[in-house]
Amino acid sequence: MARLPYLEADQVAPEYRDMLKRNTNLHKLLVNSPEMARAFNGIGGYIRFKSKLDPRLRELAILQVGWMEKSEYEFTHHVKIGREFGVTDEDIAGLMAETEGKPSKLEPLAKAILKGAREMVRELAMSDATFAEIKKDLSDEHMVDLVLTIAFYCGVVRVLATMKIDNEPYYKEVLRQYPIPGVN
């Protein structure tokens, strides 16, 4: 159960109701601090809609963070979002295999990005070798977007966990297909 209330549109000032368009528990809780919620939505919106980073690769990086951190909410929401941007079941199976150190059919750049995300989760930063490997295929702008995306979602999973934000029932279906080890 969440540590703060989920607010509905009629419980927030009219100028903040646009932040509840997505109608998720995350947004309903964050709007308890409407200006912070607006700032959060700003970077989240940039990552999703304005970044020039390949959206499939972006979503794979976000999924890797959610998987590594055992964040049911983040992982399941981004399975759905990822599908909108070209992430396939084979991609997700590849992510799981790569996480376990097993071979996958993912292309080298996707594998390197997943490795970079795992390093940022586990070690705080990407290693020089992983950064250089990814940089062979991505521009400076793409590298900044990738690193900030991974870092942002490392923060998001901590917000979700600390606030104990409940996953919506619809997304629990994803866990039947992709059970996260250690998550009920």
Short mmCIF file of C-alpha atoms in Angstrom, two decimals:
data_model
loop_
_atom_site.label_atom_id
_atom_site.label_comp_id
_atom_site.label_asym_id
_atom_site.label_seq_id
_atom_site.Cartn_x
_atom_site.Cartn_y
_atom_site.Cartn_z
CA MET A 1 0.00 0.00 0.00
CA ALA A 2 1.29 3.40 -0.98
CA ARG A 3 2.69 5.68 1.69
CA LEU A 4 0.87 8.74 0.31
CA PRO A 5 -2.59 9.06 -1.25
CA TYR A 6 -3.32 8.62 -4.93
CA LEU A 7 -5.04 11.83 -5.97
CA GLU A 8 -7.76 12.03 -8.59
CA ALA A 9 -8.27 14.99 -10.93
CA ASP A 10 -10.95 16.54 -8.71
CA GLN A 11 -8.48 16.59 -5.81
CA VAL A 12 -5.86 18.74 -7.53
CA ALA A 13 -5.91 22.31 -8.78
CA PRO A 14 -7.13 22.63 -12.38
CA GLU A 15 -3.69 23.73 -13.64
CA TYR A 16 -2.23 20.37 -12.57
CA ARG A 17 -4.89 18.01 -13.88
CA ASP A 18 -3.02 17.53 -17.15
CA MET A 19 -0.46 15.52 -15.19
CA LEU A 20 -3.07 12.88 -14.51
CA LYS A 21 -3.80 12.14 -18.18
CA ARG A 22 -1.83 8.91 -17.98
CA ASN A 23 -3.93 7.84 -14.99
CA THR A 24 -1.22 5.72 -13.36
CA ASN A 25 -0.63 5.29 -9.65
CA LEU A 26 2.82 6.85 -10.05
CA HIS A 27 1.36 10.06 -11.45
CA LYS A 28 -1.50 10.07 -8.95
CA LEU A 29 0.97 9.92 -6.08
CA LEU A 30 3.52 12.37 -7.44
CA VAL A 31 0.88 15.06 -7.92
CA ASN A 32 0.86 15.40 -4.12
CA SER A 33 3.75 17.75 -4.97
CA PRO A 34 2.44 19.24 -8.21
CA GLU A 35 5.47 21.29 -9.21
CA MET A 36 7.84 18.38 -8.56
CA ALA A 37 5.47 16.15 -10.53
CA ARG A 38 5.61 18.63 -13.40
CA ALA A 39 9.42 18.60 -13.35
CA PHE A 40 9.44 14.78 -13.22
CA ASN A 41 7.01 14.63 -16.15
CA GLY A 42 9.22 17.06 -18.05
CA ILE A 43 12.28 14.83 -18.08
CA GLY A 44 10.17 11.70 -18.53
CA GLY A 45 8.42 13.31 -21.48
CA TYR A 46 11.72 14.35 -23.03
CA ILE A 47 13.09 10.84 -22.70
CA ARG A 48 10.03 9.28 -24.29
CA PHE A 49 9.09 11.78 -26.97
CA LYS A 50 12.03 14.07 -27.79
CA SER A 51 15.24 12.11 -27.31
CA LYS A 52 16.87 11.10 -30.59
CA LEU A 53 18.11 7.85 -29.04
CA ASP A 54 16.62 4.83 -30.80
CA PRO A 55 13.39 4.18 -28.84
CA ARG A 56 13.76 0.39 -28.84
CA LEU A 57 17.25 0.67 -27.37
CA ARG A 58 16.02 3.24 -24.85
CA GLU A 59 13.25 0.93 -23.71
CA LEU A 60 15.64 -2.02 -23.44
CA ALA A 61 17.87 0.09 -21.15
CA ILE A 62 14.87 1.05 -19.00
CA LEU A 63 13.68 -2.55 -18.87
CA GLN A 64 17.16 -3.63 -17.77
CA VAL A 65 17.02 -1.18 -14.86
CA GLY A 66 13.56 -2.39 -13.84
CA TRP A 67 14.63 -6.05 -14.11
CA MET A 68 17.87 -5.54 -12.17
CA GLU A 69 16.13 -3.61 -9.41
CA LYS A 70 13.24 -6.11 -9.26
CA SER A 71 10.82 -3.24 -9.80
CA GLU A 72 7.56 -4.90 -10.78
CA TYR A 73 5.96 -1.56 -11.51
CA GLU A 74 8.75 -0.22 -13.71
CA PHE A 75 9.40 -3.44 -15.57
CA THR A 76 5.76 -4.24 -16.35
CA HIS A 77 4.90 -0.70 -17.41
CA HIS A 78 7.88 -0.57 -19.75
CA VAL A 79 7.14 -3.96 -21.26
CA LYS A 80 3.89 -2.38 -22.47
CA ILE A 81 5.55 0.90 -23.47
CA GLY A 82 8.47 -0.94 -25.04
CA ARG A 83 6.15 -2.89 -27.29
CA GLU A 84 4.89 0.43 -28.66
CA PHE A 85 8.49 1.19 -29.66
CA GLY A 86 9.44 -2.14 -31.21
CA VAL A 87 10.57 -4.22 -28.23
CA THR A 88 9.71 -7.86 -28.92
CA ASP A 89 9.31 -10.93 -26.76
CA GLU A 90 12.62 -12.11 -28.22
CA ASP A 91 14.25 -8.85 -27.05
CA ILE A 92 12.95 -9.40 -23.52
CA ALA A 93 14.13 -13.02 -23.54
CA GLY A 94 17.51 -11.70 -24.70
CA LEU A 95 17.59 -9.18 -21.85
CA MET A 96 16.93 -11.96 -19.34
CA ALA A 97 19.61 -14.17 -20.88
CA GLU A 98 22.17 -11.35 -20.98
CA THR A 99 21.44 -10.54 -17.33
CA GLU A 100 22.24 -14.14 -16.43
CA GLY A 101 25.43 -14.08 -18.50
CA LYS A 102 23.95 -16.38 -21.13
CA PRO A 103 24.08 -15.85 -24.89
CA SER A 104 21.23 -14.13 -26.69
CA LYS A 105 20.26 -13.23 -30.24
CA LEU A 106 20.38 -9.49 -29.50
CA GLU A 107 22.56 -7.37 -31.75
CA PRO A 108 25.91 -6.19 -30.34
CA LEU A 109 24.76 -2.61 -29.65
CA ALA A 110 21.72 -3.78 -27.65
CA LYS A 111 23.94 -6.16 -25.67
CA ALA A 112 26.38 -3.34 -24.90
CA ILE A 113 23.59 -1.00 -23.82
CA LEU A 114 22.15 -3.65 -21.51
CA LYS A 115 25.61 -4.22 -20.07
CA GLY A 116 26.02 -0.48 -19.53
CA ALA A 117 22.68 -0.30 -17.74
CA ARG A 118 23.62 -3.24 -15.53
CA GLU A 119 26.93 -1.57 -14.67
CA MET A 120 25.18 1.68 -13.76
CA VAL A 121 22.76 -0.21 -11.50
CA ARG A 122 25.43 -2.39 -9.86
CA GLU A 123 28.55 -0.20 -9.96
CA LEU A 124 27.16 3.36 -10.16
CA ALA A 125 28.85 4.00 -13.52
CA MET A 126 29.52 2.33 -16.85
CA SER A 127 33.02 0.98 -17.22
CA ASP A 128 35.34 2.71 -19.67
CA ALA A 129 35.28 -0.38 -21.89
CA THR A 130 31.47 -0.55 -22.07
CA PHE A 131 31.15 3.19 -22.64
CA ALA A 132 33.70 3.02 -25.48
CA GLU A 133 31.93 0.01 -27.01
CA ILE A 134 28.58 1.81 -27.07
CA LYS A 135 30.21 5.06 -28.24
CA LYS A 136 31.40 3.33 -31.43
CA ASP A 137 27.75 3.35 -32.60
CA LEU A 138 26.23 6.38 -30.87
CA SER A 139 26.82 10.12 -31.17
CA ASP A 140 27.74 12.31 -28.20
CA GLU A 141 24.10 13.44 -28.01
CA HIS A 142 22.89 9.84 -27.97
CA MET A 143 25.40 8.96 -25.24
CA VAL A 144 24.17 11.78 -23.02
CA ASP A 145 20.57 10.74 -23.62
CA LEU A 146 21.35 7.10 -22.87
CA VAL A 147 23.25 7.78 -19.65
CA LEU A 148 20.63 10.25 -18.39
CA THR A 149 17.83 7.82 -19.28
CA ILE A 150 19.44 5.01 -17.31
CA ALA A 151 20.20 7.35 -14.40
CA PHE A 152 16.66 8.77 -14.40
CA TYR A 153 15.13 5.30 -14.24
CA CYS A 154 17.55 4.26 -11.50
CA GLY A 155 15.92 7.12 -9.59
CA VAL A 156 12.38 6.24 -10.65
CA VAL A 157 12.64 2.70 -9.28
CA ARG A 158 13.78 4.13 -5.95
CA VAL A 159 10.78 6.47 -5.86
CA LEU A 160 8.45 3.57 -6.66
CA ALA A 161 9.97 1.41 -3.91
CA THR A 162 10.17 4.12 -1.25
CA MET A 163 6.63 5.36 -1.85
CA LYS A 164 5.41 1.72 -2.14
CA ILE A 165 3.43 2.56 -5.24
CA ASP A 166 1.03 -0.24 -6.12
CA ASN A 167 1.08 -1.71 -9.59
CA GLU A 168 -2.20 -1.44 -11.45
CA PRO A 169 -3.96 -4.80 -11.99
CA TYR A 170 -3.65 -4.63 -15.79
CA TYR A 171 0.14 -4.72 -15.58
CA LYS A 172 0.22 -7.75 -13.30
CA GLU A 173 -0.59 -9.82 -16.40
CA VAL A 174 2.91 -9.08 -17.66
CA LEU A 175 4.37 -10.88 -14.62
CA ARG A 176 2.70 -14.11 -15.69
CA GLN A 177 4.68 -13.96 -18.92
CA TYR A 178 7.88 -12.54 -17.41
CA PRO A 179 8.11 -13.40 -13.71
CA ILE A 180 10.80 -11.36 -12.01
CA PRO A 181 12.90 -13.57 -9.73
CA GLY A 182 12.31 -12.62 -6.09
CA VAL A 183 9.08 -10.68 -6.78
CA ASN A 184 5.76 -12.17 -5.71
#
